[in-house]
Short mmCIF file of C-alpha atoms and ligand atoms in Angstrom, two decimals:
data_model
loop_
_atom_site.label_atom_id
_atom_site.label_comp_id
_atom_site.label_asym_id
_atom_site.label_seq_id
_atom_site.Cartn_x
_atom_site.Cartn_y
_atom_site.Cartn_z
CA UNK A 5 -0.05 2.79 -7.13
CA UNK A 6 1.54 -0.28 -5.60
CA UNK A 7 -0.17 -0.42 -2.22
CA UNK A 8 -2.44 -3.33 -1.48
CA UNK A 9 -6.15 -2.63 -1.28
CA UNK A 10 -8.47 -5.22 0.25
CA UNK A 11 -12.13 -5.30 1.14
CA UNK A 12 -14.73 -7.90 2.05
CA UNK A 13 -18.34 -8.05 0.95
CA UNK A 14 -20.77 -9.85 3.20
CA UNK A 15 -23.32 -11.84 1.18
CA UNK A 16 -26.31 -11.25 3.42
CA UNK A 17 -28.93 -9.79 1.10
CA UNK A 18 -29.91 -8.72 -2.38
CA UNK A 19 -27.92 -5.55 -3.21
CA UNK A 20 -29.87 -2.28 -3.40
CA UNK A 21 -29.26 1.14 -4.92
CA UNK A 22 -27.53 2.55 -1.84
CA UNK A 23 -25.11 -0.42 -1.84
CA UNK A 24 -24.24 0.43 -5.42
CA UNK A 25 -23.67 4.19 -5.04
CA UNK A 26 -22.31 3.99 -1.48
CA UNK A 27 -20.00 0.98 -1.71
CA UNK A 28 -19.73 -0.85 -5.03
CA UNK A 29 -19.12 2.10 -7.33
CA UNK A 30 -16.53 3.83 -5.08
CA UNK A 31 -14.67 0.54 -4.46
CA UNK A 32 -14.48 -0.15 -8.19
CA UNK A 33 -13.24 3.38 -8.83
CA UNK A 34 -10.57 2.89 -6.19
CA UNK A 35 -9.45 -0.38 -7.82
CA UNK A 36 -8.74 1.59 -10.99
CA UNK A 37 -6.05 3.55 -9.18
CA UNK A 38 -4.18 0.63 -7.60
CA UNK A 39 -2.28 -2.35 -8.99
CA UNK A 40 -3.00 -4.81 -6.18
CA UNK A 41 -6.64 -5.21 -5.28
CA UNK A 42 -8.17 -8.04 -3.28
CA UNK A 43 -11.97 -8.00 -3.14
CA UNK A 44 -13.62 -11.03 -1.65
CA UNK A 45 -16.97 -12.44 -0.64
CA UNK A 46 -16.94 -12.81 3.14
CA UNK A 47 -19.19 -15.85 3.21
CA UNK A 48 -17.94 -17.17 6.57
CA UNK A 49 -18.67 -13.80 8.15
CA UNK A 50 -22.23 -14.18 6.89
CA UNK A 51 -22.57 -17.49 8.73
CA UNK A 52 -23.45 -15.84 11.99
CA UNK A 53 -26.70 -14.59 10.51
CA UNK A 54 -27.38 -16.95 7.59
CA UNK A 55 -28.15 -20.50 8.64
CA UNK A 56 -29.49 -21.92 5.39
CA UNK A 57 -27.24 -23.51 2.75
CA UNK A 58 -29.58 -22.46 0.00
CA UNK A 59 -29.63 -18.85 1.11
CA UNK A 60 -25.87 -18.61 1.54
CA UNK A 61 -25.34 -20.02 -1.96
CA UNK A 62 -27.92 -17.69 -3.49
CA UNK A 63 -26.51 -14.57 -1.86
CA UNK A 64 -22.96 -15.55 -2.76
CA UNK A 65 -23.83 -15.85 -6.45
CA UNK A 66 -25.93 -12.67 -6.28
CA UNK A 67 -23.09 -10.66 -4.82
CA UNK A 68 -20.53 -12.10 -7.22
CA UNK A 69 -22.76 -11.42 -10.25
CA UNK A 70 -23.52 -7.91 -8.97
CA UNK A 71 -19.89 -6.87 -8.69
CA UNK A 72 -19.02 -8.41 -12.05
CA UNK A 73 -22.01 -6.73 -13.71
CA UNK A 74 -21.05 -3.39 -12.19
CA UNK A 75 -17.64 -3.61 -13.80
CA UNK A 76 -15.29 -5.55 -11.53
CA UNK A 77 -12.54 -6.77 -13.82
CA UNK A 78 -11.16 -10.05 -12.45
CA UNK A 79 -7.85 -9.35 -14.16
CA UNK A 80 -7.48 -6.10 -12.25
CA UNK A 81 -8.96 -7.32 -8.98
CA UNK A 82 -8.26 -10.65 -7.28
CA UNK A 83 -11.88 -11.69 -6.69
CA UNK A 84 -12.41 -14.69 -4.44
CA UNK A 85 -14.55 -16.36 -1.86
CA UNK A 86 -13.25 -16.24 1.72
CA UNK A 87 -14.10 -19.91 2.36
CA UNK A 88 -11.77 -20.94 -0.49
CA UNK A 89 -8.77 -19.67 1.49
CA UNK A 90 -8.03 -22.10 4.36
CA UNK A 91 -5.05 -19.96 5.40
CA UNK A 92 -7.52 -17.32 6.65
CA UNK A 93 -8.93 -19.72 9.20
CA UNK A 94 -5.56 -20.96 10.37
CA UNK A 95 -4.40 -17.40 10.89
CA UNK A 96 -7.68 -16.66 12.63
CA UNK A 97 -6.88 -19.26 15.29
CA UNK A 98 -3.34 -17.99 15.78
CA UNK A 99 -4.63 -14.43 16.21
CA UNK A 100 -7.25 -15.57 18.72
CA UNK A 101 -4.40 -16.36 21.07
CA UNK A 102 -3.06 -12.84 20.96
CA UNK A 103 -6.35 -11.01 21.20
CA UNK A 104 -7.44 -9.91 24.67
CA UNK A 105 -11.02 -10.83 25.43
CA UNK A 106 -11.54 -7.29 26.67
CA UNK A 107 -10.87 -5.95 23.19
CA UNK A 108 -13.73 -8.08 21.85
CA UNK A 109 -16.00 -6.94 24.69
CA UNK A 110 -15.63 -3.42 23.33
CA UNK A 111 -16.48 -4.25 19.69
CA UNK A 112 -19.59 -2.35 18.55
CA UNK A 113 -21.69 -5.20 17.17
CA UNK A 114 -21.29 -7.30 20.30
CA UNK A 115 -21.79 -4.33 22.62
CA UNK A 116 -24.97 -3.31 20.81
CA UNK A 117 -26.36 -6.81 21.19
CA UNK A 118 -25.57 -6.91 24.92
CA UNK A 119 -27.14 -3.50 25.43
CA UNK A 120 -30.28 -4.56 23.60
CA UNK A 121 -30.51 -7.68 25.74
CA UNK A 122 -30.08 -5.66 28.93
CA UNK A 123 -32.79 -3.22 27.87
CA UNK A 124 -35.09 -6.14 27.24
CA UNK A 125 -34.21 -7.66 30.59
CA UNK A 126 -32.93 -10.96 29.19
CA UNK A 127 -29.53 -12.62 29.69
CA UNK A 128 -26.89 -10.21 28.38
CA UNK A 129 -25.42 -12.81 26.01
CA UNK A 130 -28.74 -14.07 24.67
CA UNK A 131 -28.50 -14.69 20.92
CA UNK A 132 -24.75 -14.04 20.87
CA UNK A 133 -22.75 -16.80 19.20
CA UNK A 134 -18.97 -17.03 19.19
CA UNK A 135 -18.97 -16.17 15.48
CA UNK A 136 -20.39 -12.77 16.36
CA UNK A 137 -18.04 -12.38 19.31
CA UNK A 138 -14.92 -13.33 17.34
CA UNK A 139 -16.04 -11.58 14.15
CA UNK A 140 -13.34 -8.88 14.40
CA UNK A 141 -10.56 -11.49 14.72
CA UNK A 142 -11.62 -13.27 11.54
CA UNK A 143 -11.72 -9.89 9.85
CA UNK A 144 -8.19 -9.17 11.10
CA UNK A 145 -7.06 -12.49 9.56
CA UNK A 146 -8.70 -11.50 6.23
CA UNK A 147 -6.79 -8.24 6.24
CA UNK A 148 -3.40 -9.18 7.70
CA UNK A 149 -2.92 -12.27 5.54
CA UNK A 150 -2.49 -10.11 2.44
CA UNK A 151 -0.17 -7.39 3.83
CA UNK A 152 -3.00 -4.97 3.21
CA UNK A 153 -2.28 -1.24 3.24
CA UNK A 154 -5.75 0.14 2.60
CA UNK A 155 -9.18 -1.16 3.51
CA UNK A 156 -12.04 0.76 1.89
CA UNK A 157 -15.11 0.41 4.14
CA UNK A 158 -18.16 2.23 5.43
CA UNK A 159 -18.04 4.13 8.71
CA UNK A 160 -19.57 1.14 10.54
CA UNK A 161 -16.46 -0.96 9.85
CA UNK A 162 -13.89 1.59 11.04
CA UNK A 163 -13.55 0.01 14.46
CA UNK A 164 -12.98 -3.42 12.94
CA UNK A 165 -10.04 -2.20 10.89
CA UNK A 166 -8.61 -0.48 13.96
CA UNK A 167 -8.90 -3.76 15.86
CA UNK A 168 -7.02 -5.50 13.03
CA UNK A 169 -4.26 -2.93 13.38
CA UNK A 170 -4.21 -3.48 17.13
CA UNK A 171 -3.91 -7.26 16.69
CA UNK A 172 -1.09 -6.78 14.15
CA UNK A 173 0.70 -4.70 16.76
CA UNK A 174 0.34 -7.42 19.43
CA UNK A 175 1.77 -9.97 17.03
CA UNK A 176 4.66 -7.84 15.80
CA UNK A 177 5.62 -6.83 19.33
CA UNK A 178 5.70 -10.41 20.48
CA UNK A 179 7.19 -12.19 17.45
CA UNK A 180 8.89 -9.55 15.30
CA UNK A 181 7.69 -7.55 12.33
CA UNK A 182 5.57 -9.84 10.19
CA UNK A 183 2.39 -7.89 9.54
CA UNK A 184 1.80 -4.64 7.68
CA UNK A 185 -0.42 -2.15 9.52
CA UNK A 186 -3.65 -1.59 7.60
CA UNK A 187 -5.41 1.74 7.29
CA UNK A 188 -9.13 2.17 6.78
CA UNK A 189 -10.32 4.36 3.93
CA UNK A 190 -13.74 5.57 5.00
CA UNK A 191 -16.20 6.33 2.24
CA UNK A 192 -17.62 9.81 2.63
CA UNK A 193 -21.18 9.90 3.85
CA UNK A 194 -22.07 12.63 1.35
CA UNK A 195 -23.49 9.84 -0.72
CA UNK A 196 -26.11 8.81 1.82
CA UNK A 197 -28.93 7.60 -0.36
CA UNK A 198 -32.50 8.20 0.80
CA UNK A 199 -34.94 5.30 0.82
CA UNK A 200 -38.61 5.36 -0.18
CA UNK A 201 -39.71 6.90 3.12
CA UNK A 202 -37.00 9.58 3.18
CA UNK A 203 -34.87 7.84 5.81
CA UNK A 204 -31.46 6.44 4.87
CA UNK A 205 -31.93 3.55 2.42
CA UNK A 206 -31.42 0.34 4.32
CA UNK A 207 -32.59 -3.22 3.99
CA UNK A 208 -33.57 -3.23 7.65
CA UNK A 209 -35.93 -0.25 7.22
CA UNK A 210 -37.71 -1.97 4.32
CA UNK A 211 -37.36 1.21 2.25
CA UNK A 212 -34.81 -0.04 -0.27
CA UNK A 213 -34.94 -0.31 -4.05
CA UNK A 214 -33.16 -3.43 -5.24
CA UNK A 215 -30.49 -2.64 -7.77
CA UNK A 216 -31.61 -5.16 -10.36
CA UNK A 217 -35.35 -5.33 -9.81
CA UNK A 218 -37.49 -5.52 -12.94
CA UNK A 219 -38.57 -2.18 -14.47
CA UNK A 220 -42.19 -2.72 -13.35
CA UNK A 221 -41.02 -3.12 -9.73
CA UNK A 222 -38.72 -0.12 -10.02
CA UNK A 223 -41.63 1.94 -11.30
CA UNK A 224 -43.95 0.79 -8.55
CA UNK A 225 -41.36 1.60 -5.89
CA UNK A 226 -40.62 5.06 -7.27
CA UNK A 227 -44.33 5.84 -7.44
CA UNK A 228 -44.64 4.84 -3.78
CA UNK A 229 -42.23 7.59 -2.67
CA UNK A 230 -43.88 9.72 -0.01
CA UNK A 231 -45.03 13.14 -1.24
CA UNK A 232 -47.43 15.83 0.04
CA UNK A 233 -50.75 17.08 -1.29
CA UNK A 234 -49.47 20.27 -2.92
CA UNK A 235 -50.85 21.13 -6.37
CA UNK A 236 -48.90 20.51 -9.59
CA UNK A 237 -48.55 24.26 -10.04
CA UNK A 238 -47.00 24.71 -6.57
CA UNK A 239 -43.18 25.00 -6.40
CA UNK A 240 -41.54 21.93 -4.90
CA UNK A 241 -38.53 21.82 -2.56
CA UNK A 242 -35.39 21.03 -4.56
CA UNK A 243 -34.00 18.97 -1.70
CA UNK A 244 -36.85 16.47 -1.96
CA UNK A 245 -35.70 12.86 -2.10
CA UNK A 246 -36.96 12.51 -5.67
CA UNK A 247 -34.37 15.12 -6.55
CA UNK A 248 -31.72 13.41 -4.40
CA UNK A 249 -32.29 10.11 -6.16
CA UNK A 250 -32.36 11.79 -9.57
CA UNK A 251 -28.91 13.27 -8.90
CA UNK A 252 -27.46 9.75 -8.70
CA UNK A 253 -28.54 8.89 -12.22
CA UNK A 254 -28.64 12.14 -14.19
CA UNK A 255 -25.99 14.50 -15.59
CA UNK A 256 -25.37 17.91 -13.99
CA UNK A 257 -27.30 19.54 -16.80
CA UNK A 258 -30.29 17.27 -16.40
CA UNK A 259 -30.27 17.92 -12.66
CA UNK A 260 -30.33 21.66 -13.27
CA UNK A 261 -33.24 21.25 -15.65
CA UNK A 262 -35.32 19.25 -13.19
CA UNK A 263 -34.48 21.68 -10.39
CA UNK A 264 -35.88 24.48 -12.50
CA UNK A 265 -39.07 22.50 -13.03
CA UNK A 266 -39.31 21.93 -9.27
CA UNK A 267 -38.98 25.65 -8.64
CA UNK A 268 -41.56 26.51 -11.28
CA UNK A 269 -44.01 23.85 -10.10
CA UNK A 270 -44.30 20.27 -11.25
CA UNK A 271 -46.79 17.51 -10.45
CA UNK A 272 -45.41 14.76 -8.20
CA UNK A 273 -46.53 12.15 -10.73
CA UNK A 274 -44.59 13.89 -13.48
CA UNK A 275 -41.48 14.16 -11.27
CA UNK A 276 -41.69 10.46 -10.42
CA UNK A 277 -42.06 9.56 -14.07
CA UNK A 278 -38.92 11.53 -14.93
CA UNK A 279 -37.02 9.80 -12.11
CA UNK A 280 -38.24 6.37 -13.18
CA UNK A 281 -37.24 6.88 -16.80
CA UNK A 282 -33.80 8.19 -15.98
CA UNK A 283 -32.98 5.52 -13.39
CA UNK A 284 -34.30 2.75 -15.60
CA UNK A 285 -32.19 3.99 -18.50
CA UNK A 286 -29.12 3.92 -16.21
CA UNK A 287 -29.85 0.53 -14.68
CA UNK A 288 -31.03 -1.40 -17.73
CA UNK A 289 -27.60 -2.26 -19.18
CA UNK A 290 -26.36 -3.26 -15.70
CA UNK A 291 -29.46 -5.38 -15.09
CA UNK A 292 -29.11 -7.13 -18.44
CA UNK A 293 -25.50 -7.92 -17.70
CA UNK A 294 -26.36 -9.10 -14.20
CA UNK A 295 -29.05 -11.48 -15.46
CA UNK A 296 -26.68 -12.88 -18.04
CA UNK A 297 -23.88 -13.45 -15.51
CA UNK A 298 -26.21 -14.81 -12.82
CA UNK A 299 -27.48 -17.45 -15.22
CA UNK A 300 -23.93 -18.58 -15.92
CA UNK A 301 -22.92 -19.92 -12.52
CA UNK A 302 -20.12 -22.04 -13.96
CA UNK A 303 -18.44 -18.91 -15.20
CA UNK A 304 -18.79 -17.29 -11.76
CA UNK A 305 -17.30 -20.41 -10.14
CA UNK A 306 -14.42 -20.29 -12.57
CA UNK A 307 -13.66 -16.63 -11.84
CA UNK A 308 -13.79 -17.17 -8.08
CA UNK A 309 -11.66 -20.28 -8.32
CA UNK A 310 -8.95 -18.55 -10.27
CA UNK A 311 -9.12 -15.62 -7.83
CA UNK A 312 -8.69 -18.03 -4.93
CA UNK A 313 -5.59 -19.54 -6.54
CA UNK A 314 -3.99 -16.13 -6.90
CA UNK A 315 -5.01 -15.15 -3.38
CA UNK A 316 -3.66 -18.38 -1.89
CA UNK A 317 -0.25 -17.92 -3.44
CA UNK A 318 0.13 -14.74 -1.36
CA UNK A 319 -1.66 -16.15 1.69
CA UNK A 320 0.68 -19.13 1.85
CA UNK A 321 3.73 -16.89 1.91
CA UNK A 322 2.40 -14.81 4.79
CA UNK A 323 1.28 -17.85 6.73
CA UNK A 324 4.71 -19.42 6.32
CA UNK A 325 6.30 -16.34 7.89
CA UNK A 326 3.76 -16.51 10.70
CA UNK A 327 4.44 -20.19 11.35
CA UNK A 328 8.17 -19.56 11.47
CA UNK A 329 7.64 -16.63 13.83
CA UNK A 330 5.52 -18.64 16.27
CA UNK A 331 7.63 -21.82 16.04
CA UNK A 332 5.22 -24.02 14.09
CA UNK A 333 7.15 -24.35 10.84
CA UNK A 334 8.12 -27.82 9.63
CA UNK A 335 11.46 -27.35 7.90
N1 LIG B 15 -17.37 -6.87 8.09
C1 LIG B 15 -17.48 -6.37 6.76
C2 LIG B 15 -18.93 -5.88 6.56
O1 LIG B 15 -19.81 -6.28 7.27
C3 LIG B 15 -17.14 -7.40 5.73
C4 LIG B 15 -15.70 -7.84 5.83
C5 LIG B 15 -15.26 -9.05 6.22
C6 LIG B 15 -14.56 -7.05 5.53
N2 LIG B 15 -13.90 -9.09 6.18
C7 LIG B 15 -13.44 -7.89 5.77
C8 LIG B 15 -14.37 -5.73 5.11
C9 LIG B 15 -12.13 -7.42 5.59
C10 LIG B 15 -13.08 -5.28 4.91
C11 LIG B 15 -11.97 -6.12 5.17
O2 LIG B 15 -19.18 -5.11 5.67
#
């Protein structure tokens, strides 16, 4: 299919299992179906939380190596780093001038921060920088610069894509049809992955299993999953999170088999061992590939650089149209 698919990946932490099954895997499957995919590392979006050069670099390489290890084919997907595309930031400024402040006041991330501040009785804008406030405009620039049709994202980013659409509308109404209207493709939440304590797996809950942790760490984490004191001979609930995690890694047949063991009675230790072995078998080839790619930073740089060149050739064309439309062209 010819439509343009684009998504951004914020390099803010070491990827975990829920990132893989909830975001990476579905995005890579989607890329298989389309001819024009732009997947990029949104490093300048990460700036509003990451304030250390070392950390930003580390997370950028981690995220790049993760997606490549998980199967991103740089021939099929234009894979680049946001900060390598100066056109994004020029468009960002132009769009700032069309975006009503009120629209930004209503953006979730900013609103949540203000609400938290009010609850705590401090100044409502405490801890809010302009990067956070303008975050949705930069995201609109990311999207609109590439004539994007589809933006695969999680539910939490839906509003941002709608804002991008809104900004495109302001521009087109004022200056004529330049931008394509993007549509969000929301990943289904069926794949919500439980963390070690049974709540949704999330870095902020501290219940996550890192995707490429060493087998000994994986084992330790799986054995720390919360269970009850029932006896090994007691039947176990088949909706237990051990089962939920197992489903991510095992075939339908294997799932059936373990479910039967749960119904008949199985010791928690035995169940955890089965989960560890299956998940480790699944993750080992990915981990090996990740370690190999991560060690070869020059190769990562090369891939991102060539992605940026391809991305810029499109970005320049769009920006030229924009400059003509606003009266800032030079010919
Ligand atoms: N805001 C997105 C997130 O936090 C990352 C992102 C930046 C993005 N620019 C984008 C996603 C453009 C889709 C399209 O996950």
